[in-house]
Tab-separated table of C-alpha atoms and ligand atoms in Angstrom:
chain	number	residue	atom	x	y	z
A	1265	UNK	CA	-15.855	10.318	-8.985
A	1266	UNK	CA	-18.812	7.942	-9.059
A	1267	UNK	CA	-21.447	10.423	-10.514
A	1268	UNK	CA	-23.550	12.404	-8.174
A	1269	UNK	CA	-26.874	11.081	-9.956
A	1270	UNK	CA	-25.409	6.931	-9.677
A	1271	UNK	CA	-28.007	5.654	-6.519
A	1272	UNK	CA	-25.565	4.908	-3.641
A	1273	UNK	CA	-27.474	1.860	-3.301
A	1274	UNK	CA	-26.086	0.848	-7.130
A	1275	UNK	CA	-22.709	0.581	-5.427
A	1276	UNK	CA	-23.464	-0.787	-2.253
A	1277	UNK	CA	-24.847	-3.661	-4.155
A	1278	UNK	CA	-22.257	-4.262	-6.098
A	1279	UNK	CA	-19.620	-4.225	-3.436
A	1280	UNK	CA	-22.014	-6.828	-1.461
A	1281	UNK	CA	-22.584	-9.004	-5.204
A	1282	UNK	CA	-18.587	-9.289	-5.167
A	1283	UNK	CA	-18.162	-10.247	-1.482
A	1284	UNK	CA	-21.071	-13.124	-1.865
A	1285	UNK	CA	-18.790	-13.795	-5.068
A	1286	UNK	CA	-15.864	-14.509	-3.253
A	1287	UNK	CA	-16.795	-15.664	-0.026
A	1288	UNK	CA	-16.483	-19.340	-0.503
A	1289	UNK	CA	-13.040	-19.926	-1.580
A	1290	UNK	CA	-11.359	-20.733	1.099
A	1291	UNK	CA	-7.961	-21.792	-0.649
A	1292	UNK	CA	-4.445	-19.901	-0.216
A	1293	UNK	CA	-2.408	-20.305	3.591
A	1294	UNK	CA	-1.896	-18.076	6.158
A	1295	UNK	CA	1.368	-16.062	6.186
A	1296	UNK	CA	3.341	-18.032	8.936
A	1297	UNK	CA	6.665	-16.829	9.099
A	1298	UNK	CA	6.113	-14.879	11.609
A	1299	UNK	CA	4.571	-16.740	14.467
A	1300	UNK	CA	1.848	-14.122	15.324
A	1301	UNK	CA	0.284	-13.944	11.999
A	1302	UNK	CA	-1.109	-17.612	11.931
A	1303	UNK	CA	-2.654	-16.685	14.891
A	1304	UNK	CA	-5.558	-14.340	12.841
A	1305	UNK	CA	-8.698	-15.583	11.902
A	1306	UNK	CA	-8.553	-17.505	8.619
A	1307	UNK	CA	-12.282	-16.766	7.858
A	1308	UNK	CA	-12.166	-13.234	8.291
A	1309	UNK	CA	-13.134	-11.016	4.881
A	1310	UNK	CA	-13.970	-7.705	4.443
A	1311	UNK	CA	-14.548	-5.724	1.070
A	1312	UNK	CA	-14.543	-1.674	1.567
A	1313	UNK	CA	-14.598	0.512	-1.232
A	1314	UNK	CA	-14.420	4.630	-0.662
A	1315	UNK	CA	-14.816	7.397	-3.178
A	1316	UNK	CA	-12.144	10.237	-3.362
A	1317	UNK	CA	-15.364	12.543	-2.175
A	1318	UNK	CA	-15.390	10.386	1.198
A	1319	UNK	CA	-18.536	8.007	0.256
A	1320	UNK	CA	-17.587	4.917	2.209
A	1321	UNK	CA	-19.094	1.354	1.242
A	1322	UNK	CA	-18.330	-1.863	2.857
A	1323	UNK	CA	-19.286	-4.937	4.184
A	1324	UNK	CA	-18.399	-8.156	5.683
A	1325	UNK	CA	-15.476	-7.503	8.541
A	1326	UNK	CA	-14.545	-3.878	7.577
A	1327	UNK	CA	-13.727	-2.928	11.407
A	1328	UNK	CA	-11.175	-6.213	12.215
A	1329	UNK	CA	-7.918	-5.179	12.879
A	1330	UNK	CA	-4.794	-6.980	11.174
A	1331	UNK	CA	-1.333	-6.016	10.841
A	1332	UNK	CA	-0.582	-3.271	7.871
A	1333	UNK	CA	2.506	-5.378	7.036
A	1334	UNK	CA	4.308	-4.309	3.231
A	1335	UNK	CA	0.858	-1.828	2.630
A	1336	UNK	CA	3.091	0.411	4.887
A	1337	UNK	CA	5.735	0.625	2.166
A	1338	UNK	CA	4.600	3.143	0.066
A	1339	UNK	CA	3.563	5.035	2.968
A	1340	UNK	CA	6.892	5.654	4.730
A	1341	UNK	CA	8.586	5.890	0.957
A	1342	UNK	CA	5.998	9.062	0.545
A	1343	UNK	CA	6.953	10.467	4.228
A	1344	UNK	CA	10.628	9.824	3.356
A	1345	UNK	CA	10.311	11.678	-0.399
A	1346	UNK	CA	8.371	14.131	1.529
A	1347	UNK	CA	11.176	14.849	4.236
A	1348	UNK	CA	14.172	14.490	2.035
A	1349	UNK	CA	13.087	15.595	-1.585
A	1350	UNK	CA	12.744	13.008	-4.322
A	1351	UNK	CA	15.957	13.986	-5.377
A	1352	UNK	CA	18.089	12.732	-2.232
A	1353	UNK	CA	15.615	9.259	-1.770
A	1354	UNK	CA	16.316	8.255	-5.401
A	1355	UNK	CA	19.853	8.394	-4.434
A	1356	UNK	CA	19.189	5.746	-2.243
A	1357	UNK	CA	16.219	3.860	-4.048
A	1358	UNK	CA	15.439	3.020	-7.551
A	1359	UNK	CA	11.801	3.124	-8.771
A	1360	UNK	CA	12.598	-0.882	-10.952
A	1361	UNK	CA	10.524	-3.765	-10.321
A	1362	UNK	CA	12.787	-6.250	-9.362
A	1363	UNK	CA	11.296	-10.035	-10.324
A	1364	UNK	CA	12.953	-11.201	-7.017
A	1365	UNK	CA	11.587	-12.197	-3.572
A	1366	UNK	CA	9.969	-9.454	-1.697
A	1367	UNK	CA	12.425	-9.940	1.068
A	1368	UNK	CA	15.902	-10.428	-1.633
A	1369	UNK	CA	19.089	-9.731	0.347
A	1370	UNK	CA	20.652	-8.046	-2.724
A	1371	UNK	CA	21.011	-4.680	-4.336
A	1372	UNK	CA	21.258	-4.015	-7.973
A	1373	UNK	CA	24.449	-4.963	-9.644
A	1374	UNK	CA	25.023	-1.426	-11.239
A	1375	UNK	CA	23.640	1.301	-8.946
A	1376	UNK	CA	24.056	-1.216	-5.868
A	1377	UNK	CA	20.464	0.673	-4.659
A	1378	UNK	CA	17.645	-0.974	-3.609
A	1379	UNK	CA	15.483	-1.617	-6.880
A	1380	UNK	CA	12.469	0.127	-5.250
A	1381	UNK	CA	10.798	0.723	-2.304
A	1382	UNK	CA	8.378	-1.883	-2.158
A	1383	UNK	CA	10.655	-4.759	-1.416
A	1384	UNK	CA	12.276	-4.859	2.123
A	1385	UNK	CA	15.799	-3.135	0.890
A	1386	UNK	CA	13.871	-0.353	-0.306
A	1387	UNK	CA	11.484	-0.243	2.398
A	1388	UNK	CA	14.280	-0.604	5.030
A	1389	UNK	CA	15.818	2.550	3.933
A	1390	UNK	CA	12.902	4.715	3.243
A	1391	UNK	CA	12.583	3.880	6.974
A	1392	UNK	CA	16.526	4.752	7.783
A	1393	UNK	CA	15.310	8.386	5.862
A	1394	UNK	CA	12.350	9.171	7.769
A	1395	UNK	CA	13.487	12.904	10.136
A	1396	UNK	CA	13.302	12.724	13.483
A	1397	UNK	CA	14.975	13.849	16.856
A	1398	UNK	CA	15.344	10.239	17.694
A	1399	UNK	CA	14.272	6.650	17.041
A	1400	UNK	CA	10.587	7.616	19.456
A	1401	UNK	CA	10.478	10.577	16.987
A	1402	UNK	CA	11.476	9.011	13.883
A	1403	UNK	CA	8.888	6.243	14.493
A	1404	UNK	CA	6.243	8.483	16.116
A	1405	UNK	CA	5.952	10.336	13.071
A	1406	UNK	CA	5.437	7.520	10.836
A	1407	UNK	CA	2.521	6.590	12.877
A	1408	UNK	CA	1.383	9.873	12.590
A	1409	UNK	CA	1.702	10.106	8.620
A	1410	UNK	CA	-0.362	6.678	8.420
A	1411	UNK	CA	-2.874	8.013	11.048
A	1412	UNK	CA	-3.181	11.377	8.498
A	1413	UNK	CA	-4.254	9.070	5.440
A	1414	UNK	CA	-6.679	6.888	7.904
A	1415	UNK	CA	-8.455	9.822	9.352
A	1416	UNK	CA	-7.667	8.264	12.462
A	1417	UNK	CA	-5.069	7.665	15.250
A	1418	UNK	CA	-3.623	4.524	14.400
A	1419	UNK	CA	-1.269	1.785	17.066
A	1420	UNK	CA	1.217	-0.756	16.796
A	1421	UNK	CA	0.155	-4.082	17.786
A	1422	UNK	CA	2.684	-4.944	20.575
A	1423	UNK	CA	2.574	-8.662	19.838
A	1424	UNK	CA	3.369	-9.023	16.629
A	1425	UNK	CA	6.395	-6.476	16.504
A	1426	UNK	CA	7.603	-8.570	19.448
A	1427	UNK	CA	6.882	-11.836	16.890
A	1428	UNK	CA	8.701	-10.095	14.289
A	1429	UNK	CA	12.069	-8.591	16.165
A	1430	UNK	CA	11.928	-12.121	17.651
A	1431	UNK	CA	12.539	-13.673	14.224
A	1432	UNK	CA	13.093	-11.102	11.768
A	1433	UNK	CA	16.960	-12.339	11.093
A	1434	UNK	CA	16.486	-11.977	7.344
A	1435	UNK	CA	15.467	-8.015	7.360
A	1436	UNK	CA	18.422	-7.862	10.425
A	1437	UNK	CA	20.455	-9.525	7.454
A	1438	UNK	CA	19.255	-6.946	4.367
A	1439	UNK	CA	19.898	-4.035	6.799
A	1440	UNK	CA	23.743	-4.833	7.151
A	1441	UNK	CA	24.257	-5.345	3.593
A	1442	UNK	CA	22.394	-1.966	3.459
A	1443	UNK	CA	24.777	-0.159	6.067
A	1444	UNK	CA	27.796	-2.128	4.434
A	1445	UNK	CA	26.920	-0.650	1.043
A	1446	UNK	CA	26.383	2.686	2.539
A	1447	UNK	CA	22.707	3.118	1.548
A	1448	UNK	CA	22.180	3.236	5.158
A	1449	UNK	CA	24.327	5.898	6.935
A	1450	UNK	CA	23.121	5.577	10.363
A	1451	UNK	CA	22.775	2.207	12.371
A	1452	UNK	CA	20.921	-0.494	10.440
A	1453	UNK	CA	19.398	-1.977	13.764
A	1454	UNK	CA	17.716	1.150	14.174
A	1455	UNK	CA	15.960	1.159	10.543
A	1456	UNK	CA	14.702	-2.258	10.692
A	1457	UNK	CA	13.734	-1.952	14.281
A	1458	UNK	CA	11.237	0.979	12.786
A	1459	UNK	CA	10.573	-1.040	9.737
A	1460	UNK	CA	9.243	-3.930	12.435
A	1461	UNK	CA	7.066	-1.346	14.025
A	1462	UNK	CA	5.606	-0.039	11.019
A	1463	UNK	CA	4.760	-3.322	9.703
A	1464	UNK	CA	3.168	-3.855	13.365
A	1465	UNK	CA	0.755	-1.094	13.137
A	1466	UNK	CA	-3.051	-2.213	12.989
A	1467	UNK	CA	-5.466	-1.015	10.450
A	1468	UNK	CA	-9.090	-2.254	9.681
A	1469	UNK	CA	-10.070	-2.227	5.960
A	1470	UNK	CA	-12.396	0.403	6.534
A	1471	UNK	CA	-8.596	1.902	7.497
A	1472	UNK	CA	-7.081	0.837	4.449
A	1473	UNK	CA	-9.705	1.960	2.038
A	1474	UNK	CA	-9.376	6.058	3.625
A	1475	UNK	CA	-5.661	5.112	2.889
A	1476	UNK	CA	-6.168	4.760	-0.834
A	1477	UNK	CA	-9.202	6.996	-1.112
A	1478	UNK	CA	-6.198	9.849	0.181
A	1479	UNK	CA	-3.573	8.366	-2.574
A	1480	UNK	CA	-6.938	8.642	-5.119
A	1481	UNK	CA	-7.818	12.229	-3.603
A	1482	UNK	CA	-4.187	13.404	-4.489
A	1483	UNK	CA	-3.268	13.204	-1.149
A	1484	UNK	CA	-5.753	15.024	0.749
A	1485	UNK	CA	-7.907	13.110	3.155
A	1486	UNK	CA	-11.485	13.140	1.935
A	1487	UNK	CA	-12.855	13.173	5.356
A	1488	UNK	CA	-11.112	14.599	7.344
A	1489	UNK	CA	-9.566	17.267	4.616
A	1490	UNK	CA	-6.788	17.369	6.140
A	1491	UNK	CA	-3.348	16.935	3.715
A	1492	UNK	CA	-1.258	13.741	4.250
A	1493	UNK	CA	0.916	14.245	1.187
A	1494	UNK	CA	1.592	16.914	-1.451
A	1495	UNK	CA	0.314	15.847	-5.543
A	1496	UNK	CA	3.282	15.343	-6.622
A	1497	UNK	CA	4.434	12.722	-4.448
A	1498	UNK	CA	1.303	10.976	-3.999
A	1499	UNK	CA	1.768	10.506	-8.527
A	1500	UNK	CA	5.155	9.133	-7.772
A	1501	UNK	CA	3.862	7.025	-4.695
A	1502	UNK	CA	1.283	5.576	-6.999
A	1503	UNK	CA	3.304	5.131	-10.363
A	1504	UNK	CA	5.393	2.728	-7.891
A	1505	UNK	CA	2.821	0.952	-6.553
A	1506	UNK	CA	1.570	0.290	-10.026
A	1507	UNK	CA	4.746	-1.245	-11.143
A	1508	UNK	CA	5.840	-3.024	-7.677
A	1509	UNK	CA	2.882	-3.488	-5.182
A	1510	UNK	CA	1.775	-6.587	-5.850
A	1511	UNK	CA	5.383	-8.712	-5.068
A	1512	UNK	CA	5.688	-11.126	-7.959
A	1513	UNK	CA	2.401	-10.951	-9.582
A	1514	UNK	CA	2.529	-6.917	-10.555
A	1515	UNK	CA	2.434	-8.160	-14.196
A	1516	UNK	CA	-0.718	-10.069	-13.489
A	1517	UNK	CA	-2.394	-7.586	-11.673
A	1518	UNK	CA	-1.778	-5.014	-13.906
A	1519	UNK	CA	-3.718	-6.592	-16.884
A	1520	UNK	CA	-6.507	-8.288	-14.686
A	1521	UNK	CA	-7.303	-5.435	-12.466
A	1522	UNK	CA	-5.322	-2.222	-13.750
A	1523	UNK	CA	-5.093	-0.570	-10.335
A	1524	UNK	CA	-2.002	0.865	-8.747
A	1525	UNK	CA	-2.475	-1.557	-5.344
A	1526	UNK	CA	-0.154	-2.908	-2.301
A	1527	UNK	CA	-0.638	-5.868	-0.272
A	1528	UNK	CA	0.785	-7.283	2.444
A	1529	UNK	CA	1.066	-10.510	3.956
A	1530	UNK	CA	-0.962	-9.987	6.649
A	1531	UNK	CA	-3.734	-10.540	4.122
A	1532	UNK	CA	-4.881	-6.905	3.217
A	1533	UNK	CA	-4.990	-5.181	-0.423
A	1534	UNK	CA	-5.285	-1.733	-0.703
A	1535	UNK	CA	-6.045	-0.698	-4.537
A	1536	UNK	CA	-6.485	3.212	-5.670
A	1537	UNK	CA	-8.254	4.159	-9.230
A	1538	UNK	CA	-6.266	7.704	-8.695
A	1539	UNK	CA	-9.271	10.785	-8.679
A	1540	UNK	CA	-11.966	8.317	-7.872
A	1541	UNK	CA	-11.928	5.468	-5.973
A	1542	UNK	CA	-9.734	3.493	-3.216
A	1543	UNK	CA	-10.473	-0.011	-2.179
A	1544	UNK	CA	-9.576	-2.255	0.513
A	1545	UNK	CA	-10.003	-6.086	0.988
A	1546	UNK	CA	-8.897	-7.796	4.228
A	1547	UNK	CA	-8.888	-11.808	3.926
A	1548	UNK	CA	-5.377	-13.509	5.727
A	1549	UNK	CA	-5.452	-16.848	3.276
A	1550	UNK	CA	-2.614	-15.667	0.815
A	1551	UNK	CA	-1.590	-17.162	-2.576
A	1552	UNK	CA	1.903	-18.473	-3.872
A	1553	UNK	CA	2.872	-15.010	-4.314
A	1554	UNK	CA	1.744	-13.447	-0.928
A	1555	UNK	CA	-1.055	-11.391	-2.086
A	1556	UNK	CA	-4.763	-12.217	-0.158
A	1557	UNK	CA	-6.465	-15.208	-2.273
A	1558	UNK	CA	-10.017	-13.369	-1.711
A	1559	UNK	CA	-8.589	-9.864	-1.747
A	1560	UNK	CA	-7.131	-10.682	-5.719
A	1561	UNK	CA	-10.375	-12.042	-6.434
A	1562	UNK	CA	-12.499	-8.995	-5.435
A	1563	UNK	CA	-10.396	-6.719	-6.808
A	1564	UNK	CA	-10.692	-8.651	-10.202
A	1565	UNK	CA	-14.521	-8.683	-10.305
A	1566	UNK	CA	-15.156	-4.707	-8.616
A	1567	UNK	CA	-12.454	-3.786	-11.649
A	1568	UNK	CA	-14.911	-5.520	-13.967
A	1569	UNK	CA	-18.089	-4.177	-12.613
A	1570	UNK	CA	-16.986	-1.182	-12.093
A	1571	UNK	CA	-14.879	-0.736	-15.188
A	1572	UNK	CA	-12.160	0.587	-12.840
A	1573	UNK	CA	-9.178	-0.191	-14.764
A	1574	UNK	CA	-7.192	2.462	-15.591
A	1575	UNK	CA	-5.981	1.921	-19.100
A	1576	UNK	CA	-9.721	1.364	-19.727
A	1577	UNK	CA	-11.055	3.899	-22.173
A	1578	UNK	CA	-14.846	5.080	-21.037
A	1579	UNK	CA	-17.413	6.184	-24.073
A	1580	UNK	CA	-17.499	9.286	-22.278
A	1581	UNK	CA	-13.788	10.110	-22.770
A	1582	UNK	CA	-12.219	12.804	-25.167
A	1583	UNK	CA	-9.094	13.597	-26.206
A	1584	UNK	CA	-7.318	16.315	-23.906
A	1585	UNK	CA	-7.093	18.360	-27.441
A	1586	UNK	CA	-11.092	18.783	-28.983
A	1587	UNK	CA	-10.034	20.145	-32.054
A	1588	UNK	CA	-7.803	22.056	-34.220
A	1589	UNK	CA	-8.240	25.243	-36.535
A	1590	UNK	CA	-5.493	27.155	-38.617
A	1591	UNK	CA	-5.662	31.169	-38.170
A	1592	UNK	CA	-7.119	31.132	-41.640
A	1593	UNK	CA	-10.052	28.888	-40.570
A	1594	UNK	CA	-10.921	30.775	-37.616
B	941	LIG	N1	6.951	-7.611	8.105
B	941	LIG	C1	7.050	-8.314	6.905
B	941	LIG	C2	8.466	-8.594	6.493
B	941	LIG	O1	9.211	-7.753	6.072
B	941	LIG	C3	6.282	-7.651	5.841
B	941	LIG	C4	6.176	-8.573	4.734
B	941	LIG	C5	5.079	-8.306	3.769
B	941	LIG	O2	3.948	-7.937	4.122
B	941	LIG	O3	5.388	-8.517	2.592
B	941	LIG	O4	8.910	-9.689	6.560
């Protein structure tokens, strides 16, 4: 928690030092694959930063809206753990990184499972797990689980699904070879249909940043108190994000900015230092890997500033065991 005695005004100034810090480059492309997501804004950036307490700092364009895209991943992976048990979902998804494309058609060669849940085979079933009376159902209560982490009712952008079923032949291609395989029991057009929608819904980064202040909060909404998702899950939500969010560049991130994070190639980052703090950048010019150009950048320099990564060991830190006394000493 940033301590109650820090100004507020410390870290509002330090959230507005790293946006001036990062506002020129203009580098990276805009994620064009699908048709409607070179139609954003290229300029648009927005830094948000909010405390697991519900202390909410941001500035630039925290209230656009953009397309969630891969940040929903670990989202319907905790809705589907929290439906079917971790037990039954690890049956059907390994927690590996994988070192291949974000959008791989291929399983791995000895468990033939998805590798995890952050590429699309994973995140394709996680989808095909979600309960529901029906595919309305199934769907309507992933919106809702997202909305419960926002603090807000949350909607697909109509457009871009359309964009994406239009041309989405690649994640029509990885959810055969998931039915085929028998990861998927039920019908694969079905679970990427839903996996379109989720990836449709819009969020702003002031959005994003409630998102990861919940995962930080251990699941429990700062503002709105209510509960999106039990402890538990919400540690094995994050341990995969450390290891997989950031598509090819995990390794990178982990030593530059320490933070379990997702992004998504409809150019938001959403970072989490778990107990303390989620963050949230928003800028659509991506890098080689897919991850925002800006949004890596900011999260590199608040890490710094902030000291927010979380192998980093504070002066203030003790050892979980103080000290140790035989009977006799006593
Ligand atoms: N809808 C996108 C896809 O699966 C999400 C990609 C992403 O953000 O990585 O192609």
């Amino acid at each position: 928690m940033v301590p109650q005695t820090v100004d507020p005004g410390v870290v509002a100034r330090i959230v507005t030092d790293v946006y001036e810090l990062c506002r020129g480059d203009d580098s990276g492309e805009l994620a064009d694959y699908i048709p409607e997501l070179a139609a954003v804004q290229p300029d648009s950036f927005g830094l948000c930063l909010a405390t697991a307490d519900g202390r909410v700092y941001g500035t630039g364009d925290v209230t656009t809206e953009f397309t969630i895209q891969s940040i929903s991943k670990p989202f319907t992976y905790a809705l589907a753990l929290a439906d079917r048990g971790i037990a039954t979902v690890a049956e059907h998804i390994d927690v590996e990184p994988s070192g291949d494309a974000f959008n791989e058609i291929s399983l791995d060669p000895v468990t033939e499972r998805p590798r995890n849940p952050m590429i699309n085979a994973g995140a394709i079933t996680a989808a095909a797990l979600v309960n529901g009376r029906d595919p309305t159902d199934r769907f309507e209560r992933i919106r809702r689980c997202y909305s419960r982490f926002a603090g807000r009712e949350l909607t697909m952008n109509q457009a871009v699904y359309a964009s994406e079923a239009r041309t989405g032949f690649r994640n029509r291609a990885i959810g055969y070879m998931l039915r085929s395989f028998g990861i998927i029991e039920s019908d694969p057009d079905e679970a990427v249909d839903r996996y379109f929608r989720q990836c449709s819904i819009d969020v702003t980064c002031r959005d994003l940043a409630l998102m990861a202040a919940t995962l930080a909060n251990n699941g429990l909404n700062p503002l709105t108190h209510e509960r999106a998702l039990t402890a538990a899950l919400t540690e094995r939500v994050l341990s995969v994000m450390t290891t997989c969010g950031m598509y090819n560049a995990a390794g990178d991130w982990v030593t530059t900015v320490g933070l379990p994070a997702k992004s998504g190639v409809g150019g938001g980052i959403l970072a989490v230092l778990p107990g303390q703090i989620g963050i949230a950048v928003y800028s659509p010019r991506l890098d080689t890997h897919g991850n925002s150009v800006r949004g890596v950048a900011a999260c590199r320099a608040l890490s710094q500033r902030l000291e927010l990564h979380f192998l980093h060991v504070t002066r203030s830190a003790r050892t979980a065991i103080r000290a140790a006394y035989t009977v006799a000493e006593v």
